[in-house]
Coordinates of C-alpha atoms in Angstrom, one line a residue:
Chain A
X12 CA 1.3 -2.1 -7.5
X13 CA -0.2 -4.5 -10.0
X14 CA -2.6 -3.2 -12.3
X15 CA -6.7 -3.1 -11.2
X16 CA -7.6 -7.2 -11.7
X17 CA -10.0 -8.6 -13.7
X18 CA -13.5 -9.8 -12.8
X19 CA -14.5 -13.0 -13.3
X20 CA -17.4 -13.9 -14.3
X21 CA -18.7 -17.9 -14.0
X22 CA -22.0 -18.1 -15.7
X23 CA -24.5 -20.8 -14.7
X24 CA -22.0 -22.9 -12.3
X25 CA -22.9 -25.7 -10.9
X26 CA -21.2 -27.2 -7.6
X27 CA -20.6 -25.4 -5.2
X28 CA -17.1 -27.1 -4.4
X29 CA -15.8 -25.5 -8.3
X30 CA -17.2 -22.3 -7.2
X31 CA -15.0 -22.3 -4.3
X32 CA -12.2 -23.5 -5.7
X33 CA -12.3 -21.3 -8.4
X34 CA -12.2 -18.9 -5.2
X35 CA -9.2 -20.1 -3.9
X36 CA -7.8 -20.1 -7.4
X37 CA -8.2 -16.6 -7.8
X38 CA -6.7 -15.5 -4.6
X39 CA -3.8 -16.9 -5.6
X40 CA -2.6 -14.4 -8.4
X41 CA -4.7 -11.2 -6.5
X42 CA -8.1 -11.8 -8.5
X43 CA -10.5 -10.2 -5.7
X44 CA -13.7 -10.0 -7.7
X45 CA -16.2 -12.8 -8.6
X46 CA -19.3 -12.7 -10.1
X47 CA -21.9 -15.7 -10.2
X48 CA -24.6 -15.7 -13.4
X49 CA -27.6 -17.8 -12.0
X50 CA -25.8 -20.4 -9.6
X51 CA -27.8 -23.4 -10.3
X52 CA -27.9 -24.7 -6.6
X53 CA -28.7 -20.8 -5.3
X54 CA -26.6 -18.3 -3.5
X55 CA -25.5 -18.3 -0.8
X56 CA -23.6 -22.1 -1.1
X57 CA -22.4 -23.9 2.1
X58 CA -20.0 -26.0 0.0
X59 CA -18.4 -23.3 -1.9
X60 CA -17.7 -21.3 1.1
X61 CA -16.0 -24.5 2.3
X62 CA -14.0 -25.5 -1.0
X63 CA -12.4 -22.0 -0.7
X64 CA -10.6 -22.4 2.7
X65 CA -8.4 -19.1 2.8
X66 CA -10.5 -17.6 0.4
X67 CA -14.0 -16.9 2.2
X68 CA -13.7 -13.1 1.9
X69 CA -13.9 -13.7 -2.1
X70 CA -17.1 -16.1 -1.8
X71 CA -18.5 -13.7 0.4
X72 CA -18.2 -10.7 -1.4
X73 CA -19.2 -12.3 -4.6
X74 CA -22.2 -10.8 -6.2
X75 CA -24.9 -13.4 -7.9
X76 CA -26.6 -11.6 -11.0
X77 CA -29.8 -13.0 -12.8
X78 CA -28.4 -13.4 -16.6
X79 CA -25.0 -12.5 -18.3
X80 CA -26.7 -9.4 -19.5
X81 CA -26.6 -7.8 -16.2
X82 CA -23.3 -9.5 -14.9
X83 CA -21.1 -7.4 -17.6
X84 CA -23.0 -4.3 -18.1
X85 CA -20.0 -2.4 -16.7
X86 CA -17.4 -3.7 -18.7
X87 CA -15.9 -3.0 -20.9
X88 CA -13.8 -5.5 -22.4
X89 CA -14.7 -9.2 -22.0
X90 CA -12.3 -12.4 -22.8
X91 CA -14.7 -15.8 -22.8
X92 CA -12.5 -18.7 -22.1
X93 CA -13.7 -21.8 -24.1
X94 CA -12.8 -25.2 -24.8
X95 CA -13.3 -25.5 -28.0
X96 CA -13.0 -23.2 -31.1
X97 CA -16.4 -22.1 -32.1
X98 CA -18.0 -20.9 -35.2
X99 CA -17.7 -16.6 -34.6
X100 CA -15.6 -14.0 -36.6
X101 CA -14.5 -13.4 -32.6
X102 CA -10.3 -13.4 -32.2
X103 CA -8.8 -16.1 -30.3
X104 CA -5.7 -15.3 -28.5
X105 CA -3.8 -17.7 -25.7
X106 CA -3.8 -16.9 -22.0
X107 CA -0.5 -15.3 -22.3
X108 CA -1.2 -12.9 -25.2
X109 CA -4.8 -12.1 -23.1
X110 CA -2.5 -11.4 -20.1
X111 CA -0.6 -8.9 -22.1
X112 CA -2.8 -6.8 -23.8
X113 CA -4.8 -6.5 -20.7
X114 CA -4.8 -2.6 -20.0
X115 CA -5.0 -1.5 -16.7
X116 CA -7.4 1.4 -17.6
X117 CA -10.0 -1.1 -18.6
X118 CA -12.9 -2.6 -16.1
X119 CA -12.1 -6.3 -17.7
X120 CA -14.1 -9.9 -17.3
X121 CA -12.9 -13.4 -17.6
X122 CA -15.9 -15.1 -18.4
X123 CA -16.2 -19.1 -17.6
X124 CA -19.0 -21.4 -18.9
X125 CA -20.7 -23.7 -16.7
X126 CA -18.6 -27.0 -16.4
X127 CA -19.4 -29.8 -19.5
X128 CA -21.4 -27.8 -21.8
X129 CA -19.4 -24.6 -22.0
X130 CA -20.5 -21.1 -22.2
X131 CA -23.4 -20.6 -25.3
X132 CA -22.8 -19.0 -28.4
X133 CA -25.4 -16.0 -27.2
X134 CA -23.1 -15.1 -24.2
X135 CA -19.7 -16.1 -26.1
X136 CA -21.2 -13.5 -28.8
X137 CA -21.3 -11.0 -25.6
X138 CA -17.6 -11.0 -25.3
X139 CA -14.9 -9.3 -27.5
X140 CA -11.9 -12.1 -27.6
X141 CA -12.0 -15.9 -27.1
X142 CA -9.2 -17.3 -25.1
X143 CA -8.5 -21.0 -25.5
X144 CA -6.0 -22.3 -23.3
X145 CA -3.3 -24.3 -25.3
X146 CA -3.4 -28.0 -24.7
X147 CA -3.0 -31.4 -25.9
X148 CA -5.3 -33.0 -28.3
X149 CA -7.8 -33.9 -25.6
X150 CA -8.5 -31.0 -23.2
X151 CA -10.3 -31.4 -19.8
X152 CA -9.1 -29.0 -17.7
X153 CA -12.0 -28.0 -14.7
X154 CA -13.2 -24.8 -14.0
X155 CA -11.0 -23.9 -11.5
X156 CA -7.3 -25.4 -13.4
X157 CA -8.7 -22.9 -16.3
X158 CA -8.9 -20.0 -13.9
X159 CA -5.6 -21.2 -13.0
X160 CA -4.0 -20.5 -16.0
X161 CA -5.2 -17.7 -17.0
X162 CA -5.0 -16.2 -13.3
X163 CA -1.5 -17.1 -13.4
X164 CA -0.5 -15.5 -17.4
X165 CA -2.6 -12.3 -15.9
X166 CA -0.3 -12.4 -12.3
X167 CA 2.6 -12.9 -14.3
X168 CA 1.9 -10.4 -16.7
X169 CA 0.9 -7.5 -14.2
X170 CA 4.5 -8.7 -11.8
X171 CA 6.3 -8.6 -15.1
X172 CA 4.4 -6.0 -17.7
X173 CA 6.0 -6.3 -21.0
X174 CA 4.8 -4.4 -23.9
X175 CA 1.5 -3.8 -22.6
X176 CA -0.7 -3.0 -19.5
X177 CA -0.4 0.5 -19.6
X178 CA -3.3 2.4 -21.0
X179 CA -3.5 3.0 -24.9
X180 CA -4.7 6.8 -25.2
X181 CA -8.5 5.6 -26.1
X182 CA -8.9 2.9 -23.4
X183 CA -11.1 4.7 -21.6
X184 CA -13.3 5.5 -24.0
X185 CA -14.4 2.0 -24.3
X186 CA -18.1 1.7 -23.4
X187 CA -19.8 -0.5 -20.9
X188 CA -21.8 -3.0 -22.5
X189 CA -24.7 -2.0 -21.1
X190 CA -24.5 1.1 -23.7
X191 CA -24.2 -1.9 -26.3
X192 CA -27.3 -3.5 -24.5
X193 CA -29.0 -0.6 -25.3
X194 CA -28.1 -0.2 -28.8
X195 CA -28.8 -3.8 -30.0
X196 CA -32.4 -3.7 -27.8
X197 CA -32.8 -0.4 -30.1
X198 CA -31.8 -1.9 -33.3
X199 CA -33.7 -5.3 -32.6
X200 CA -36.5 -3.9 -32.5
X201 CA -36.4 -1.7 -35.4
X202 CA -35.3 -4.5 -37.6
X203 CA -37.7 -6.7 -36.3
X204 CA -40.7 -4.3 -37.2
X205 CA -39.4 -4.2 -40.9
X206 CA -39.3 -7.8 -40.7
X207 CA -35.7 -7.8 -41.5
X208 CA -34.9 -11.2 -40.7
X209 CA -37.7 -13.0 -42.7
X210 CA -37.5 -16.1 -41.6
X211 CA -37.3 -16.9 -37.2
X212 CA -34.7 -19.8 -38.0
X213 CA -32.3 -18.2 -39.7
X214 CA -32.6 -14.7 -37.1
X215 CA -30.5 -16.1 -34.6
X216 CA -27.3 -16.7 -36.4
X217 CA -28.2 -13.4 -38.6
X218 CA -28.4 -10.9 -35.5
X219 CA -25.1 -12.9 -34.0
X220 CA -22.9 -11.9 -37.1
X221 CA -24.5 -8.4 -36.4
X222 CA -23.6 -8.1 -33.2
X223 CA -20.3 -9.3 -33.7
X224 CA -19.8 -7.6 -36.0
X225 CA -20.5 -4.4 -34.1
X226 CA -18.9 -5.1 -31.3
X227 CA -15.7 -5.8 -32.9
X228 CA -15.4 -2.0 -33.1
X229 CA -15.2 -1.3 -29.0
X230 CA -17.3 1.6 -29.5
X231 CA -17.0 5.0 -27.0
X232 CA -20.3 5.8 -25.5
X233 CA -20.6 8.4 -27.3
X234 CA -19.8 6.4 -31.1
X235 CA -22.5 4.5 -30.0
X236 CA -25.0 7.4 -29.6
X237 CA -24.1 8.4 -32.8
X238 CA -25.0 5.0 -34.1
X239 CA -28.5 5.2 -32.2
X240 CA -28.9 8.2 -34.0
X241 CA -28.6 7.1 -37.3
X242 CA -30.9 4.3 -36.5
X243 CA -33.4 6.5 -35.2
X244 CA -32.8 8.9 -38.4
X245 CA -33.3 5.9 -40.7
X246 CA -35.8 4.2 -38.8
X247 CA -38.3 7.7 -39.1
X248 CA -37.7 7.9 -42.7
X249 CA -38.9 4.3 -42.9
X250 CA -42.7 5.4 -41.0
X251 CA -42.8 8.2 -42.8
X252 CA -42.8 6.5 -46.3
X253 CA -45.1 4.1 -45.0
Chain B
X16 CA 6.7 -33.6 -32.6
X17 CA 7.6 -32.2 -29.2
X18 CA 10.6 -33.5 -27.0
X19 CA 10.3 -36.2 -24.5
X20 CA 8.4 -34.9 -21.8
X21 CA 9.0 -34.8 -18.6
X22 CA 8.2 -37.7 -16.1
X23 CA 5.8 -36.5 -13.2
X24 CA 6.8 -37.9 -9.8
X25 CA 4.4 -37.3 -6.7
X26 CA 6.3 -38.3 -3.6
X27 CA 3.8 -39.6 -0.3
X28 CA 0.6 -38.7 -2.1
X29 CA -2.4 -38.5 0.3
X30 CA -6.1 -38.5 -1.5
X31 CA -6.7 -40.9 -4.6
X32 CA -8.1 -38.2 -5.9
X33 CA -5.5 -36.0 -6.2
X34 CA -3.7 -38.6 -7.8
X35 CA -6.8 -39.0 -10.6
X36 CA -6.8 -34.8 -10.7
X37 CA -3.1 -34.9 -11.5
X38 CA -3.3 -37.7 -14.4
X39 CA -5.9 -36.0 -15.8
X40 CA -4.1 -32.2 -15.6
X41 CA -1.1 -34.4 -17.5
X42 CA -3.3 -35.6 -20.1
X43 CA -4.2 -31.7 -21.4
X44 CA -0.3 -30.8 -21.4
X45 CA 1.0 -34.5 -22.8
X46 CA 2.2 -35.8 -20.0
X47 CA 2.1 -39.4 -19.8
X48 CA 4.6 -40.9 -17.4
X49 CA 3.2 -41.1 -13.5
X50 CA 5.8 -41.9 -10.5
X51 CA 4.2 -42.5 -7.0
X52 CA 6.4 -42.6 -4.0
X53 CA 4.7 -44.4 -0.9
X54 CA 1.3 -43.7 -1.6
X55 CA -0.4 -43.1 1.6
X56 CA -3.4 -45.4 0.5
X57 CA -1.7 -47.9 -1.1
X58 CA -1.7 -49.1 -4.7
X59 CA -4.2 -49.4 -6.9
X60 CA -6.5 -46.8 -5.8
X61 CA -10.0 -47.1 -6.9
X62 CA -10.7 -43.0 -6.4
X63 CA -7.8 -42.0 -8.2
X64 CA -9.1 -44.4 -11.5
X65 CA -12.8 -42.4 -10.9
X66 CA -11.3 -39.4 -11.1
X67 CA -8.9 -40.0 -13.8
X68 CA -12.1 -40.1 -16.0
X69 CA -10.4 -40.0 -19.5
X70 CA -6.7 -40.4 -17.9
X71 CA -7.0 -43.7 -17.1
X72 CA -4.4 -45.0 -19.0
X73 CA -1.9 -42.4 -17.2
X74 CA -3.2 -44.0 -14.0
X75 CA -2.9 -47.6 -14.8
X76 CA 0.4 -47.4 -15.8
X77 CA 1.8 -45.5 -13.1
X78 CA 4.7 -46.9 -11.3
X79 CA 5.0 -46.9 -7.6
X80 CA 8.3 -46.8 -5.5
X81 CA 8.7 -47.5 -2.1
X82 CA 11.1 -44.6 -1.7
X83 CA 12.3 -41.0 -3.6
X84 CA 15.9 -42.4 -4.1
X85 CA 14.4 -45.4 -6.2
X86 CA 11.7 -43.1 -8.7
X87 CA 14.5 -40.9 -9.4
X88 CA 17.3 -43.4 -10.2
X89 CA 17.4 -43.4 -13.9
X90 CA 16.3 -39.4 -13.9
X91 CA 19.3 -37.3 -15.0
X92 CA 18.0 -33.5 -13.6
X93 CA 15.2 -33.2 -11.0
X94 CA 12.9 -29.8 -10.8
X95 CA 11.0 -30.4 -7.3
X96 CA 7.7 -27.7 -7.7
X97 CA 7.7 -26.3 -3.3
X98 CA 5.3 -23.4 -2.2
X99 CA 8.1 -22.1 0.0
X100 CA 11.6 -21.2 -0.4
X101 CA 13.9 -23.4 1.3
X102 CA 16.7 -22.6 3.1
X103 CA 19.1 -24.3 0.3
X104 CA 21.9 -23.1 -1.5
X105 CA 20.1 -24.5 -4.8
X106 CA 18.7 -22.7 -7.6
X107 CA 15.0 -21.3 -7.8
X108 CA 13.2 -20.6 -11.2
X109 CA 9.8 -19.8 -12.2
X110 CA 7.8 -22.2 -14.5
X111 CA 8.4 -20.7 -17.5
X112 CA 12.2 -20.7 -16.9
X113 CA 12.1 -24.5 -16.5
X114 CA 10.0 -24.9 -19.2
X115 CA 12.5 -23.1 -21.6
X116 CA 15.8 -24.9 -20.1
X117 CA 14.3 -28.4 -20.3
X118 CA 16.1 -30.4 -22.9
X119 CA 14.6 -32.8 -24.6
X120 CA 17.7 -34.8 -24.6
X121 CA 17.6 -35.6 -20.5
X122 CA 15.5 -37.8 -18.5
X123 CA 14.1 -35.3 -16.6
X124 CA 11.7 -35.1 -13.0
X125 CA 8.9 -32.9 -11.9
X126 CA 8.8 -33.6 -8.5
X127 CA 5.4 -32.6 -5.8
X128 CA 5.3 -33.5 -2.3
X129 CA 2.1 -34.5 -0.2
X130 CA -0.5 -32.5 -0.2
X131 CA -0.3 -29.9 2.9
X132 CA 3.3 -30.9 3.8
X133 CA 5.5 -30.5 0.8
X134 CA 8.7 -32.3 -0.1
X135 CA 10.6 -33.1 2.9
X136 CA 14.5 -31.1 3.0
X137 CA 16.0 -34.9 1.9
X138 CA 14.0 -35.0 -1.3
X139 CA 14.7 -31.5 -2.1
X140 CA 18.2 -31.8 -1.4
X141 CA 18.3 -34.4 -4.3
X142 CA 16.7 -32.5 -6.9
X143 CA 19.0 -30.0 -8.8
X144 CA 16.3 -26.8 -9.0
X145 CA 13.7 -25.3 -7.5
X146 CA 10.7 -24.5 -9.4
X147 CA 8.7 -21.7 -7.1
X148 CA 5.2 -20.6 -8.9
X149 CA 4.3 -17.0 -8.7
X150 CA 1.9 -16.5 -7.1
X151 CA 0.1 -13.5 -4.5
X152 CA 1.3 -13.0 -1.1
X153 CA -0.7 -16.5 0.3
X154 CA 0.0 -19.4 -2.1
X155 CA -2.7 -22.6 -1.9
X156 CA -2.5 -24.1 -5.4
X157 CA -3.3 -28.1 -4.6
X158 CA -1.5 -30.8 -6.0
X159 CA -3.3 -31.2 -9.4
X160 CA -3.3 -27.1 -10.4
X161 CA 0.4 -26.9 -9.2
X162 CA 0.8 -29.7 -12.2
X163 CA -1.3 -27.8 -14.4
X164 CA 1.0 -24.7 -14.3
X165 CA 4.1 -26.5 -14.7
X166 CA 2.7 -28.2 -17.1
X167 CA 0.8 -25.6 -18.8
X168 CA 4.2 -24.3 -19.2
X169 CA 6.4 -27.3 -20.3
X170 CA 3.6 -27.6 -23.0
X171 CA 3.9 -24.1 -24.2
X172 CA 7.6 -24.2 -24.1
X173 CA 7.5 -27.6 -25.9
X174 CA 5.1 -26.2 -28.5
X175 CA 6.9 -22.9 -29.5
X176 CA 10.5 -23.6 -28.2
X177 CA 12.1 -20.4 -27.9
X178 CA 16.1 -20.2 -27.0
X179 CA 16.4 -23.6 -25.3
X180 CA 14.5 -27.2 -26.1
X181 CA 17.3 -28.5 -28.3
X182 CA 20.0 -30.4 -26.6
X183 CA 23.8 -28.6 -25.4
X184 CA 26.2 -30.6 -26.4
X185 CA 26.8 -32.3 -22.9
X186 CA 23.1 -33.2 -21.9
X187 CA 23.6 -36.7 -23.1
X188 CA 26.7 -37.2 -20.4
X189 CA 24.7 -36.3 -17.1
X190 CA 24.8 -38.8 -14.9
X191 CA 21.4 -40.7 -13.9
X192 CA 20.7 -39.9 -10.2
X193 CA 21.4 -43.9 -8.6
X194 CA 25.3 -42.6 -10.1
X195 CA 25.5 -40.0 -7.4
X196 CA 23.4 -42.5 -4.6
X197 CA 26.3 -44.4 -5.1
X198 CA 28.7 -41.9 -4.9
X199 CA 26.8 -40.8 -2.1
X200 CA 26.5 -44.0 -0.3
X201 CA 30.5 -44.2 -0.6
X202 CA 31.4 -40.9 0.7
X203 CA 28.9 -41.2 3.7
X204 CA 30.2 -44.7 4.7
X205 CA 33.7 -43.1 4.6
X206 CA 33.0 -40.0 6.0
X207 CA 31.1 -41.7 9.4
X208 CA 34.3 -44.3 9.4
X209 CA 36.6 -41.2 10.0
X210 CA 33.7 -39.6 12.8
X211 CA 33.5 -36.7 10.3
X212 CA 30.6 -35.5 11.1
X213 CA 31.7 -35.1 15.1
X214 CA 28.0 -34.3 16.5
X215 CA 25.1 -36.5 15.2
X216 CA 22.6 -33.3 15.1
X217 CA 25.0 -31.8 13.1
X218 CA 25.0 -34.3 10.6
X219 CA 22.2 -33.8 8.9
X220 CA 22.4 -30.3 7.6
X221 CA 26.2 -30.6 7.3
X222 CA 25.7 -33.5 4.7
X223 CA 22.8 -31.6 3.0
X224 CA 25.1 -28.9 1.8
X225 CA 27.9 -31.5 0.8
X226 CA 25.3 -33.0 -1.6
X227 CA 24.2 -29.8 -2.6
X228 CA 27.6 -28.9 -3.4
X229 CA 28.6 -32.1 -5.4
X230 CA 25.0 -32.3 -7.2
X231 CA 25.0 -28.9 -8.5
X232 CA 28.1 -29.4 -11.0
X233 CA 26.1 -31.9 -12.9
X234 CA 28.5 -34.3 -13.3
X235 CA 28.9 -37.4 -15.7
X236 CA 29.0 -41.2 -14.7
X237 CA 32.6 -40.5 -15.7
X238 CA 33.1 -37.9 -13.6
X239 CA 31.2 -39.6 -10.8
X240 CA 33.8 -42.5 -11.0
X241 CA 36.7 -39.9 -11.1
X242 CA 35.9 -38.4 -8.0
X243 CA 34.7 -41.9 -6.4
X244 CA 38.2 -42.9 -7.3
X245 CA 39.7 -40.2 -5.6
X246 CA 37.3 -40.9 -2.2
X247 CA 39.2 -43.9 -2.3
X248 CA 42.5 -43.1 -2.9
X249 CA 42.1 -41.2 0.2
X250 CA 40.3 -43.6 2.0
X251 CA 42.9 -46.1 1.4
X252 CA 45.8 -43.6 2.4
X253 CA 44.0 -43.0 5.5
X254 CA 43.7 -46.0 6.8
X255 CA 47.2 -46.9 5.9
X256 CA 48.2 -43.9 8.0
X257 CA 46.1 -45.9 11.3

């Protein structure tokens, strides 16, 4: 029995036909769960359920959340697949080396961009690796031949687990995101009441490195309520003095 | 620089634009050489050009043939890419396995039937493998993400060769394919002369395997003419003998 699949995630799609191909995509290497960030023709889509002939029970089961935020809460580990390198201290890894270091233990997302622009740096931030599929100079794969490949490196690698897929001893300790929603909202604020970030232009590329930064880590819950606390320690200290 | 890459040879295409999806899924991998086979639609096809969008060169110099025997003349070892097994006594690999074993010393095929259909048993018969893509237990990969796995995979393999890639010593001696439709032609005409074949309905399947057979050893032009010379050596015995 192959490992738990992963979820993925397609933020901000646009046709319904991609959504259900992406459907009928996924059925083909036992993805099961899909997850639609703020469908920009609405929910439920006559056309996607349509495009995924075969794969209705994935279109129909698919849960539609209002921003990214909510959509990965409860995972724990989240690839973004993108196009083209971007500007982030994030790893990049192929399909194949994703596929592979997948753990089983893990609640996982494959996150997609909406087709042309691509996912944005806020939500690529979100997520811990960057996959970019391998390709010619000029890549224009759609959103459904990139959840092709890396559907098919995950199948392959769950029929066929090499080194990996079986639980490292702290995998489970990784925390949802939410717990990293959490922390950040925390932190924000604080930061923002001491006027960290001086100037609002240069805050958003500031607080990305942070958050990058701490992510890198993959935190347990309970790392991460240690962090709070320190936070909240320093953050008293600062309204005391004042 | 990687090898030669492979020519991609879609046999009764259906939708122009499947045939535009499929350029443009060759463009990402550096595929550049486009066979059509009968295309149901005709040729030039205005919706395949649309949907090329940024593969139109692959489009535009695609070359049509009337039929399979004709695209795969000069081609020295055919893969043909079927969503079922066949009952054939050829060889099946995955993807990847073809990938690694191509050599960039052979003219080599990557052959997809029509949409919905598949190659017909005569078209499979000629090529020498089998390429079957893992996949769950309901396969429904269309045309164009069937070439983007393949390849997906011939790029990779091209990219980062691994054990195979360079060329065995005899590469350069297999025989193009119109060798063997000769041969073929000969035997078959010689063959029927001597009522061989007895029952009609048998034919068929009988002179599949006998193709099979003589196709797998991946003989030379030289070798070709040997055993064409020995055809008629005891073609010409035989009808001494009358």
């Amino acid at each position: 029995v192959p490992p738990a699949p992963p979820v993925i995630i397609l933020v901000r799609p646009q046709l319904g036909e991609n959504i259900g191909a992406v459907a009928r995509a996924m059925s083909n290497f036992g993805l099961t769960e899909l997850r639609l960030v703020a469908p920009r023709d609405g929910w439920p889509n006559k056309r996607a359920l349509e495009t995924a002939s075969g794969a209705d029970a994935i279109i129909e089961a698919a849960k539609v959340y209002p921003d990214f935020a909510a959509a990965i809460a409860d995972i724990q580990v989240a690839y973004a697949t993108t196009a083209r390198p971007r500007d982030m201290a994030k790893r990049v890894v192929t399909p194949e080396v994703a596929a592979q270091e997948m753990s089983a233990a893990l609640r996982i997302a494959l996150v997609f961009g909406p087709e042309r622009t691509g996912l944005e740096n806020e939500e690529i931030n979100w997520c811990d690796t960057l996959i970019t599929i391998p390709t010619a100079e000029k890549a224009s794969l759609n959103l459904a031949q990139s959840v092709v490949v890396v559907g098919y490196e995950w199948w392959k690698a769950a029929c066929h687990p090499t080194q990996a897929l079986h639980p490292s001893p702290d995998d489970n300790n990784v925390a949802p995101k939410a717990d990293y929603q959490a922390l950040f909202d925390h932190l924000e604020t604080c930061l923002d009441a001491g006027d960290y970030f001086r100037t609002p232009t240069k805050k958003t590329l500031m607080w990305q490195n942070i958050r990058t930064m701490l992510l890198r880590g993959q935190w347990s819950s309970q790392e991460i309520q240690t962090f709070r606390g320190m936070v909240r320690n320093l953050w008293e200290q600062r309204s005391e003095r004042k």
